PDB file of C-alpha atoms in Angstrom:
ATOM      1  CA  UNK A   1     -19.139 -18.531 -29.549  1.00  0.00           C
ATOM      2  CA  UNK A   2     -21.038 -15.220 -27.902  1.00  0.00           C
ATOM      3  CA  UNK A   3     -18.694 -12.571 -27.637  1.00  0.00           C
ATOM      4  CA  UNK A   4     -19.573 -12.131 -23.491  1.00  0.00           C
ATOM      5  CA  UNK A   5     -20.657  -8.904 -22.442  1.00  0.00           C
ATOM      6  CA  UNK A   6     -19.223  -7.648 -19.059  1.00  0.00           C
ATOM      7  CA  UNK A   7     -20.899  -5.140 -17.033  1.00  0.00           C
ATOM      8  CA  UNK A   8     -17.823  -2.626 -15.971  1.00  0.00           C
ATOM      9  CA  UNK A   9     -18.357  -1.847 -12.776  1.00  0.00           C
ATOM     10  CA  UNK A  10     -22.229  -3.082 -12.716  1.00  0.00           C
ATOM     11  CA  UNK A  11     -24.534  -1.009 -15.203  1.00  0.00           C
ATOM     12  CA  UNK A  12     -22.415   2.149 -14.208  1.00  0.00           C
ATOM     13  CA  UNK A  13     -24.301   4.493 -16.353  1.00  0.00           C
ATOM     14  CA  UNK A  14     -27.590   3.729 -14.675  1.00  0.00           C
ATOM     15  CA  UNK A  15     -26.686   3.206 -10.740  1.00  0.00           C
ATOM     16  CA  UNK A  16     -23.434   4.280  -9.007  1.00  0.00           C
ATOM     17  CA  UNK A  17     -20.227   1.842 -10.269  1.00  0.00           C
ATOM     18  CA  UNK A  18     -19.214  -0.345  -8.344  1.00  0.00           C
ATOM     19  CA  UNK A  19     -22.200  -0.808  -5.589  1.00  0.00           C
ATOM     20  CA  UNK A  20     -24.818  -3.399  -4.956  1.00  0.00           C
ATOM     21  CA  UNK A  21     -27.241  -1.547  -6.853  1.00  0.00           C
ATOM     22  CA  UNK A  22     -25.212  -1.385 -10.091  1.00  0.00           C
ATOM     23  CA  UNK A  23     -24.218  -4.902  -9.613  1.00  0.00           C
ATOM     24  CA  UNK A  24     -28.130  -5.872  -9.415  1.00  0.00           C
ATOM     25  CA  UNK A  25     -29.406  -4.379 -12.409  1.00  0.00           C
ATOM     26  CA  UNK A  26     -26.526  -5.486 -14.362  1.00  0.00           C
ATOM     27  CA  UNK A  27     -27.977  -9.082 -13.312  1.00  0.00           C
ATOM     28  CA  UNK A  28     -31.298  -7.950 -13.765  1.00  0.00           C
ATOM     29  CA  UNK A  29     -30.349  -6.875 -17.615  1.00  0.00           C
ATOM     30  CA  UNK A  30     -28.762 -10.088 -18.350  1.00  0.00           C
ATOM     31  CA  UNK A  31     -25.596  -9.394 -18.650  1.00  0.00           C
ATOM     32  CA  UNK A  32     -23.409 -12.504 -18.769  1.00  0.00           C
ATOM     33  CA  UNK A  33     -20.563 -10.925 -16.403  1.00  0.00           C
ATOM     34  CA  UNK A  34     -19.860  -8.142 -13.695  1.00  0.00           C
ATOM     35  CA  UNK A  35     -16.486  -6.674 -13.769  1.00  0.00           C
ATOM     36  CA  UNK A  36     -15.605  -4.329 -10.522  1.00  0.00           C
ATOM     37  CA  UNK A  37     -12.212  -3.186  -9.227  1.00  0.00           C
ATOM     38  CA  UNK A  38     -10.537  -4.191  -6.144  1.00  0.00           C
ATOM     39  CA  UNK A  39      -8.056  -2.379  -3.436  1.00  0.00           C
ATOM     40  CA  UNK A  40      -7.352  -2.628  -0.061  1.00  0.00           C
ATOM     41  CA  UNK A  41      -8.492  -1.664   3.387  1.00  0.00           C
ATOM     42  CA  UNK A  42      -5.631  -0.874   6.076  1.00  0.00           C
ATOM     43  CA  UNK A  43      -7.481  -3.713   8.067  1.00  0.00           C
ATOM     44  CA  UNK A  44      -6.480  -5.854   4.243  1.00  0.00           C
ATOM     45  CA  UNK A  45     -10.155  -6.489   3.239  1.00  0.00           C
ATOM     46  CA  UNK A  46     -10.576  -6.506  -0.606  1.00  0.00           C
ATOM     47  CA  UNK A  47     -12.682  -3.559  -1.454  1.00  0.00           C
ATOM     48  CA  UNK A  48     -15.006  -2.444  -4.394  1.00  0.00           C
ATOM     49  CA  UNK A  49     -13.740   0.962  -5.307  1.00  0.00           C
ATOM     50  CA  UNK A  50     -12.159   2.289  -8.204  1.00  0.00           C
ATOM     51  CA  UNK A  51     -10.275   4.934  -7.094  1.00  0.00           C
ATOM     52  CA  UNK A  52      -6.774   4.487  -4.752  1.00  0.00           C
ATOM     53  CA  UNK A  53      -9.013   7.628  -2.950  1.00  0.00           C
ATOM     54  CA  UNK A  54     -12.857   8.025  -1.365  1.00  0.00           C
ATOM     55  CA  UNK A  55     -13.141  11.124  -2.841  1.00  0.00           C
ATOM     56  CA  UNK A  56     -15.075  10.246  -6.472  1.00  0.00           C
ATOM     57  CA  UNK A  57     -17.247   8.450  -5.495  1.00  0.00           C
ATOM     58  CA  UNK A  58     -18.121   8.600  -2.121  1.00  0.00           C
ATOM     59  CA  UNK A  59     -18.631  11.645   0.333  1.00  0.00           C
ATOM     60  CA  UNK A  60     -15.263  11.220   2.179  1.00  0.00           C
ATOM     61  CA  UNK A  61     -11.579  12.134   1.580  1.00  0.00           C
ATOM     62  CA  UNK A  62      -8.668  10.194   1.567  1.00  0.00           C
ATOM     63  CA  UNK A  63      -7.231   6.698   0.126  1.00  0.00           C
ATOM     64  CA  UNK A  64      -8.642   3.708   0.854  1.00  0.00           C
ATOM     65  CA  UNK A  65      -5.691   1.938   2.312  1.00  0.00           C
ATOM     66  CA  UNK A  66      -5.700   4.729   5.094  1.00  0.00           C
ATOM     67  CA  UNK A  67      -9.510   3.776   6.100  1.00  0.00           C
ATOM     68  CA  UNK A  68     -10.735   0.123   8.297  1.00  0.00           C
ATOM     69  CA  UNK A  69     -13.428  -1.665   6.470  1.00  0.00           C
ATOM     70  CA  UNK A  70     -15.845  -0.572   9.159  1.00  0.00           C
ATOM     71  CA  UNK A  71     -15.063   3.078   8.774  1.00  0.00           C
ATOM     72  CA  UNK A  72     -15.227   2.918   4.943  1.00  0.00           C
ATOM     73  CA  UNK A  73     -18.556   1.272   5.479  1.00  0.00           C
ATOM     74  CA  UNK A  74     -20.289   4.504   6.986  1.00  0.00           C
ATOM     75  CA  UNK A  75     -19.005   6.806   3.831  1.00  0.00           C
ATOM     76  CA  UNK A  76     -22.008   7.533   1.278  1.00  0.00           C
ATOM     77  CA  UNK A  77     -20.971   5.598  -1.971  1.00  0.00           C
ATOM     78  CA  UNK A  78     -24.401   6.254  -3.619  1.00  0.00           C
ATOM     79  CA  UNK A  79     -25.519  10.036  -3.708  1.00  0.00           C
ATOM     80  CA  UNK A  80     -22.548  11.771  -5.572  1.00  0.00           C
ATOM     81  CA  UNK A  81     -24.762  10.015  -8.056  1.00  0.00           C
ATOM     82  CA  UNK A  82     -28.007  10.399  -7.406  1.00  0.00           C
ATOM     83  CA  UNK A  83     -30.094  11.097  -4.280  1.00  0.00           C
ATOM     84  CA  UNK A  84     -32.196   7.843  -5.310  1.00  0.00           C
ATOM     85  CA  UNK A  85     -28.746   5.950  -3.799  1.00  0.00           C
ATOM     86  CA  UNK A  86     -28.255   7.885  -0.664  1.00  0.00           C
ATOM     87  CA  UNK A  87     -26.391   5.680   1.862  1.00  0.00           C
ATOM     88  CA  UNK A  88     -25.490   3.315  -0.807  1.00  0.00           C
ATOM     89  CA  UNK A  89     -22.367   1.310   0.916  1.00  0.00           C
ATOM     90  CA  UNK A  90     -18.895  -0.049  -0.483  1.00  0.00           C
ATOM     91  CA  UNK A  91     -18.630  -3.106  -0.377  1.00  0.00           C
ATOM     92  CA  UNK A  92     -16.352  -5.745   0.431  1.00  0.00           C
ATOM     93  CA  UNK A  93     -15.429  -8.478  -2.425  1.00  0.00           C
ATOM     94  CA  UNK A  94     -16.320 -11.232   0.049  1.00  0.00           C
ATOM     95  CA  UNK A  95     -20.240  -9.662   0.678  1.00  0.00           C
ATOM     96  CA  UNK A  96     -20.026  -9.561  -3.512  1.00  0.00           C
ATOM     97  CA  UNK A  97     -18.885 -13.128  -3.833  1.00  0.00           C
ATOM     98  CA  UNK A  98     -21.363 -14.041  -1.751  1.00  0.00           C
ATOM     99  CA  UNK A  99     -24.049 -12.331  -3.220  1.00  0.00           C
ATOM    100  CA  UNK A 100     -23.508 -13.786  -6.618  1.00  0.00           C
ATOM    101  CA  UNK A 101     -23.164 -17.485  -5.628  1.00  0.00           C
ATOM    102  CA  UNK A 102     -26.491 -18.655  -6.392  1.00  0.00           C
ATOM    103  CA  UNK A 103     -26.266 -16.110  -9.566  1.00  0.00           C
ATOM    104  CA  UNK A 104     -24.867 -17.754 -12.883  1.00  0.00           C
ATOM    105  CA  UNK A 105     -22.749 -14.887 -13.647  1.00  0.00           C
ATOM    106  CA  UNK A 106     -19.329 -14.107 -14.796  1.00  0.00           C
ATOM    107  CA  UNK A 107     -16.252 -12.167 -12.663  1.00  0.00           C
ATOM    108  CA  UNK A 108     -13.962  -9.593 -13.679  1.00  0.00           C
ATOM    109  CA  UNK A 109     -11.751  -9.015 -10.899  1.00  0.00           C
ATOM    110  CA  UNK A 110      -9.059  -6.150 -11.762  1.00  0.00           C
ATOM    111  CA  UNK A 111      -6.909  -5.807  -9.326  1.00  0.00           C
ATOM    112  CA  UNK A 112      -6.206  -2.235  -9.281  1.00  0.00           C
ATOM    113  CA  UNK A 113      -2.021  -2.471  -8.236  1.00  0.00           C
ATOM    114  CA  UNK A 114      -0.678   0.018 -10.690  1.00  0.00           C
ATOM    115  CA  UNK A 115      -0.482   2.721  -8.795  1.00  0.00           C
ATOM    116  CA  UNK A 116      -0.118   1.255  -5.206  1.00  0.00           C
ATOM    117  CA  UNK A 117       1.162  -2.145  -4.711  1.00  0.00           C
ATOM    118  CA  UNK A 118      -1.192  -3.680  -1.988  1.00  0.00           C
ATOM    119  CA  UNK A 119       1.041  -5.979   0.051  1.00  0.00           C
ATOM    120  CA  UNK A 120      -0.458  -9.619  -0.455  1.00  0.00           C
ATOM    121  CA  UNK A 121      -3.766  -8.543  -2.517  1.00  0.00           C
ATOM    122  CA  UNK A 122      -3.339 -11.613  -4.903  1.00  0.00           C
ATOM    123  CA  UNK A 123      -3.653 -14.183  -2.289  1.00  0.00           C
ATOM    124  CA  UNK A 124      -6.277 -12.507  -0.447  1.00  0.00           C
ATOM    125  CA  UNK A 125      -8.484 -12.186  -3.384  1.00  0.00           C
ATOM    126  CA  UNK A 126      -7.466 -15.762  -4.351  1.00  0.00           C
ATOM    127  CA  UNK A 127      -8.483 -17.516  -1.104  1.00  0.00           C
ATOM    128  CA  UNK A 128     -11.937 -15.969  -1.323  1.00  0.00           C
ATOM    129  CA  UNK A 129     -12.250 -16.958  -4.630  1.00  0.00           C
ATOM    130  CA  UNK A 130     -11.515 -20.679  -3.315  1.00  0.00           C
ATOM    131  CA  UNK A 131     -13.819 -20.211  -0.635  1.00  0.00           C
ATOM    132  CA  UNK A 132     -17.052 -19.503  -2.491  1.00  0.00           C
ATOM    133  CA  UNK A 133     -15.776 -22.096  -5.376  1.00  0.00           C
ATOM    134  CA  UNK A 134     -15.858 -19.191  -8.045  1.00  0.00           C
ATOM    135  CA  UNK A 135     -12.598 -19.843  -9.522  1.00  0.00           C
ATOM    136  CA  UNK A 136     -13.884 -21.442 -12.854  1.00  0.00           C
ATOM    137  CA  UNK A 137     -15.773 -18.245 -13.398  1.00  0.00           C
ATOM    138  CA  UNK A 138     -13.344 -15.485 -12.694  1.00  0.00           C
ATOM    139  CA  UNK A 139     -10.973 -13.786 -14.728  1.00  0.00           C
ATOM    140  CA  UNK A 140      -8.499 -11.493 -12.661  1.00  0.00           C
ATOM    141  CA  UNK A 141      -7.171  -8.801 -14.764  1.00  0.00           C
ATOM    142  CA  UNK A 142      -4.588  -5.797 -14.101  1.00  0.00           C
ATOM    143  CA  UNK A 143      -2.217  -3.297 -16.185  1.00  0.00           C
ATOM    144  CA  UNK A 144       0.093  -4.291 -13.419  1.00  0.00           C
ATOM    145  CA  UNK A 145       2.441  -7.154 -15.123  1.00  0.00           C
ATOM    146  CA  UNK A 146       3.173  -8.175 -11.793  1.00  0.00           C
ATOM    147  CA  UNK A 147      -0.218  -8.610 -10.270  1.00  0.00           C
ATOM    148  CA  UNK A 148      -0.606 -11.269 -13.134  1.00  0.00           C
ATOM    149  CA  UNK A 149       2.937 -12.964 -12.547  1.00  0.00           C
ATOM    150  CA  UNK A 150       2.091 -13.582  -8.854  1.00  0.00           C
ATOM    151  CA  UNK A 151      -1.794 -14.887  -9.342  1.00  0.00           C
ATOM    152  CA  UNK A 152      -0.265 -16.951 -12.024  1.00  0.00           C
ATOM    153  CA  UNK A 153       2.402 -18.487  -9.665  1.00  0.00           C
ATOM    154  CA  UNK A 154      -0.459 -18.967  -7.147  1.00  0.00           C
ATOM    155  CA  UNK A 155      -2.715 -21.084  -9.230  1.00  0.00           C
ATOM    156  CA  UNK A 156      -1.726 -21.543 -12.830  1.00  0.00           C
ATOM    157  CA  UNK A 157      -5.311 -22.574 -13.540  1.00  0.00           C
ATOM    158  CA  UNK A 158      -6.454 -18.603 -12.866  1.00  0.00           C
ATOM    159  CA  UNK A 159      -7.597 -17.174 -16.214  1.00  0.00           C
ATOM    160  CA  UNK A 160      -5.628 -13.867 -16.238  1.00  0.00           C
ATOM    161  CA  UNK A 161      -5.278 -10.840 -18.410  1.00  0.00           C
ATOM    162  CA  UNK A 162      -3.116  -8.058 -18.934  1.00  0.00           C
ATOM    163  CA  UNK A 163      -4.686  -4.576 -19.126  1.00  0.00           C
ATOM    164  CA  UNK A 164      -3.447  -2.170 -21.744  1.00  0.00           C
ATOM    165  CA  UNK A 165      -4.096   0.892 -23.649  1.00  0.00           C
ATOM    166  CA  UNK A 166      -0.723   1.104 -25.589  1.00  0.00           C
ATOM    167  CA  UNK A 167       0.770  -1.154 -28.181  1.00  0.00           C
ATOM    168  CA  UNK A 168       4.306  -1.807 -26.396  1.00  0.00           C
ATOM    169  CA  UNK A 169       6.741  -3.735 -28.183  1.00  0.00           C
ATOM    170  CA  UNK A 170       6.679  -7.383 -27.331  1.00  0.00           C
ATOM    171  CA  UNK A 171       3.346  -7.163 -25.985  1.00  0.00           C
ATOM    172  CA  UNK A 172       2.179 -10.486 -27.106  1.00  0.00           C
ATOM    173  CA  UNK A 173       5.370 -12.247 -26.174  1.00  0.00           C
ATOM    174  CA  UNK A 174       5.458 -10.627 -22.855  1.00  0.00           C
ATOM    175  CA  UNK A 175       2.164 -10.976 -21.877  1.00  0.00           C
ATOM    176  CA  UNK A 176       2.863 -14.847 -22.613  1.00  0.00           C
ATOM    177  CA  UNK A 177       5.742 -15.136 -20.630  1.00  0.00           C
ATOM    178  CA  UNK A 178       3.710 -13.446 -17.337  1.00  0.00           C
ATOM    179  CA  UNK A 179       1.461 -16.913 -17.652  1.00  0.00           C
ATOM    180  CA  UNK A 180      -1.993 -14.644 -18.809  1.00  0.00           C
ATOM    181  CA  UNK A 181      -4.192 -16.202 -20.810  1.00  0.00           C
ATOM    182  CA  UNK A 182      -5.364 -13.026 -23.108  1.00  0.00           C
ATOM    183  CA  UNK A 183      -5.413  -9.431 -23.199  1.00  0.00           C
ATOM    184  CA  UNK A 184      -8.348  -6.751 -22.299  1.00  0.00           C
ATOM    185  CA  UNK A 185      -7.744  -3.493 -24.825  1.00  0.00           C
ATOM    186  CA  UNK A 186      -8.493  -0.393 -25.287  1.00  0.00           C
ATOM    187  CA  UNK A 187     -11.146  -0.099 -28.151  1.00  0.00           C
ATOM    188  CA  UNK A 188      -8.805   2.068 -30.272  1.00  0.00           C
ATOM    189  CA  UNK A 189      -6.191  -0.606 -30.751  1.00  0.00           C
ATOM    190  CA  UNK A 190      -8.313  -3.017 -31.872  1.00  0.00           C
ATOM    191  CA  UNK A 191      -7.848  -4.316 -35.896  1.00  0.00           C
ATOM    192  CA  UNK A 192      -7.428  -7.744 -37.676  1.00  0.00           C
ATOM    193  CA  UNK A 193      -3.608  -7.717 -37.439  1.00  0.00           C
ATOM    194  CA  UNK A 194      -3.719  -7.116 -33.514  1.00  0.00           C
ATOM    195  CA  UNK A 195      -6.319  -9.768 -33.656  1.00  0.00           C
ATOM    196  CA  UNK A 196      -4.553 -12.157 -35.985  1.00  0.00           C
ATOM    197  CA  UNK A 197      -1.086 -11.484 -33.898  1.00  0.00           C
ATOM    198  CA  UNK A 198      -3.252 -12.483 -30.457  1.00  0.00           C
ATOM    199  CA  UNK A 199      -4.071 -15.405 -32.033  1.00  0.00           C
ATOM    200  CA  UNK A 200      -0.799 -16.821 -33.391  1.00  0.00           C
ATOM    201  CA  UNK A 201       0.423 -16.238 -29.483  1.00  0.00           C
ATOM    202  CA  UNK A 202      -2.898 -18.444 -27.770  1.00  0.00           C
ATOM    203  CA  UNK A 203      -3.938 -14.917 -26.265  1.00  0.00           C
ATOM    204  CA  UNK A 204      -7.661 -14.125 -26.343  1.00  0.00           C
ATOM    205  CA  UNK A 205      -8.679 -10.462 -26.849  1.00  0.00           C
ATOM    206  CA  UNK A 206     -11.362  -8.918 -24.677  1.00  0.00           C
ATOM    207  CA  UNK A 207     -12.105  -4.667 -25.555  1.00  0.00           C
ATOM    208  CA  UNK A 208     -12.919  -1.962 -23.215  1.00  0.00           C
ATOM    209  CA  UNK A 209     -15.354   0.246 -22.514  1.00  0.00           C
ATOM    210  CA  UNK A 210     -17.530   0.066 -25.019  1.00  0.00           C
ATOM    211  CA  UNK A 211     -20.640   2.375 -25.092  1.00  0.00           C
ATOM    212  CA  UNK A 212     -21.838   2.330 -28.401  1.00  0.00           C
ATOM    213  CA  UNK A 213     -23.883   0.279 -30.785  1.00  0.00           C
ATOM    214  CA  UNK A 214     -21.579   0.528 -33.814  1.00  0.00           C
ATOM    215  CA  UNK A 215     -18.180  -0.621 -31.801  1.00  0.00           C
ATOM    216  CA  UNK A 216     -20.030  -2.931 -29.760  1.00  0.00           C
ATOM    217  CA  UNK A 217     -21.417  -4.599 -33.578  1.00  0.00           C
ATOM    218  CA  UNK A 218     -17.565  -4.335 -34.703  1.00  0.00           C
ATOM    219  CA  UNK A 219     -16.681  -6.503 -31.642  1.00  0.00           C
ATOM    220  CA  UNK A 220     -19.124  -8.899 -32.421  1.00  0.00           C
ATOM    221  CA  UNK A 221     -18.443  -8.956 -35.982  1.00  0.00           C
ATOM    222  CA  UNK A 222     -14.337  -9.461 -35.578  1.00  0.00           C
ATOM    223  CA  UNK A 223     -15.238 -12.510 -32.711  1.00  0.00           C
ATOM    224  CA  UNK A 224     -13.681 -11.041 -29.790  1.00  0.00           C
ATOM    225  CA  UNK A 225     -13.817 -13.573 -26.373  1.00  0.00           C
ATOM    226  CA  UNK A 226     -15.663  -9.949 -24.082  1.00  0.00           C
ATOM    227  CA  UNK A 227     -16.490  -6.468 -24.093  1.00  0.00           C
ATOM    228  CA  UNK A 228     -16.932  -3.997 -21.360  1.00  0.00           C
ATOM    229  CA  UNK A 229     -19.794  -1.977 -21.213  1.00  0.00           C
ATOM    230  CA  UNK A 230     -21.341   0.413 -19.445  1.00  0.00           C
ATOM    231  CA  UNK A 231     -24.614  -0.091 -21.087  1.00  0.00           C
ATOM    232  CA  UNK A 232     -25.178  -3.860 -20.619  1.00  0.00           C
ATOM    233  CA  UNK A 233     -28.822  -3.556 -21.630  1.00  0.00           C
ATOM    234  CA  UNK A 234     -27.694  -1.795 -25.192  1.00  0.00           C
ATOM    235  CA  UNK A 235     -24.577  -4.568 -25.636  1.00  0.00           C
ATOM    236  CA  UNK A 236     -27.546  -7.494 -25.249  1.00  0.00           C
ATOM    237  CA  UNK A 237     -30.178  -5.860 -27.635  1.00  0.00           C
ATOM    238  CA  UNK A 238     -26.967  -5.248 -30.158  1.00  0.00           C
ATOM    239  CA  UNK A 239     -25.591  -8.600 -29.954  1.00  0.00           C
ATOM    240  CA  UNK A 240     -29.456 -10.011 -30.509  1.00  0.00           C
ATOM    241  CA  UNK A 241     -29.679  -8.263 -33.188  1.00  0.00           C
ATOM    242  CA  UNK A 242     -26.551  -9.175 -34.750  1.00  0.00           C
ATOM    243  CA  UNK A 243     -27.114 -12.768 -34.227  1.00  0.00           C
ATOM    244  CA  UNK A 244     -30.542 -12.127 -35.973  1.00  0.00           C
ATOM    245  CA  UNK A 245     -28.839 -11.164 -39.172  1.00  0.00           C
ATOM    246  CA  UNK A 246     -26.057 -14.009 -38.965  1.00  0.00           C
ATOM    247  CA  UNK A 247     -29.585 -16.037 -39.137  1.00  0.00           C
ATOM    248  CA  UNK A 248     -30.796 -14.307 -41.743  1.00  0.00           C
TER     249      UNK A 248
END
């Protein structure tokens, strides 16, 4: 099986994350999935945006849960990046589902509730997900435990993941007993006994972000389900190549 390659936040290192325009060349490039990050309006619309605030990444101040939809929608997401992507929007996760319903791509939906606890964020995202029949396609991830317990409870079916950059104790057993169905990592804890552990607990293993050639090829080489890249282009020509010499 293709380790998939997931776009984090579109093809973030060529177009502003998490807009339209990073989204479509991430399509453009190939890449078999788009992960983006979702919060919440004070209107509760599901937002792209990584950030709790505007401030990053767009030319406003403040958190997003303090701004309507409408009045996030006249901020400048695009030139803190370049002036090529002045006026560049945020957008909402419905105009995204949308968007990619005629596309065959992969979701990465991380719900971004470790730091504020959006009342109700699981179902909303959930019922859009049902409403443009993209389900089957979607993995919601989160580092908060809690995110995953309630989509879980939801709809078991949900393919969910814990986020995590440490190696707690009990990981495997307690990402098990939240009802996820693997784990996304940070590159740095990733080794056969981690791997070999995942497996013996039914947990696939997905690695984040991964820029370069030489971890992406390790990823490939150890089998893992996804990887998160920046660099979708330079994750397809690796993996190409490394299927190349498998043939060889």
């Amino acid at each position: 099986m293709k380790t998939i390659i997931y776009a984090h936040r579109g093809a973030s290192k060529l177009a502003p994350e998490n807009t339209m325009p990073a989204f479509q060349l991430a399509y453009e490039q190939n890449a078999d999935g788009i992960e983006t990050d979702i919060q919440l309006t004070k209107d509760h619309i599901p937002v792209l945006i990584h950030d709790e605030s505007v401030r990053r990444t767009t030319n406003g101040t403040g958190f997003v849960q303090d701004y309507t939809f409408e009045e996030l929608q006249k901020l400048d997401a695009g030139s803190w990046f370049s002036e090529y992507y002045v006026n560049t929007s945020i957008l909402s996760l419905e105009d995204f589902l949308y968007w990619s319903m005629d596309k065959k791509v992969l979701l990465n939906l991380e719900l971004k509730t470790n730091i504020i606890a959006y009342r109700n964020i699981e179902k909303l995202v959930y019922d859009l997900l049902k409403k443009y029949n993209k389900i089957n396609q979607t993995v919601i991830s989160s580092f908060n435990p809690n995110s995953i317990k309630k989509m879980h409870k939801i709809d078991p079916s949900v393919t969910t993941a814990l986020l995590t950059s440490n190696r707690m104790t009990e990981l495997f057993t307690f990402t098990q007993k939240l009802g996820a169905n693997g784990l996304h990592i940070k590159y740095r804890l990733l080794n056969r006994a981690f791997i070999a552990k995942a497996e013996s607990k039914d947990l696939y293993l997905a690695c984040y972000t991964i820029n370069r050639s030489a971890q992406m090829l390790r990823c490939y080489k150890l089998g893992l389900r996804a990887i998160f890249t920046d660099l979708p282009h330079v994750a397809i020509e690796t993996r190409e190549l490394f299927e190349q010499d498998i043939l060889e």
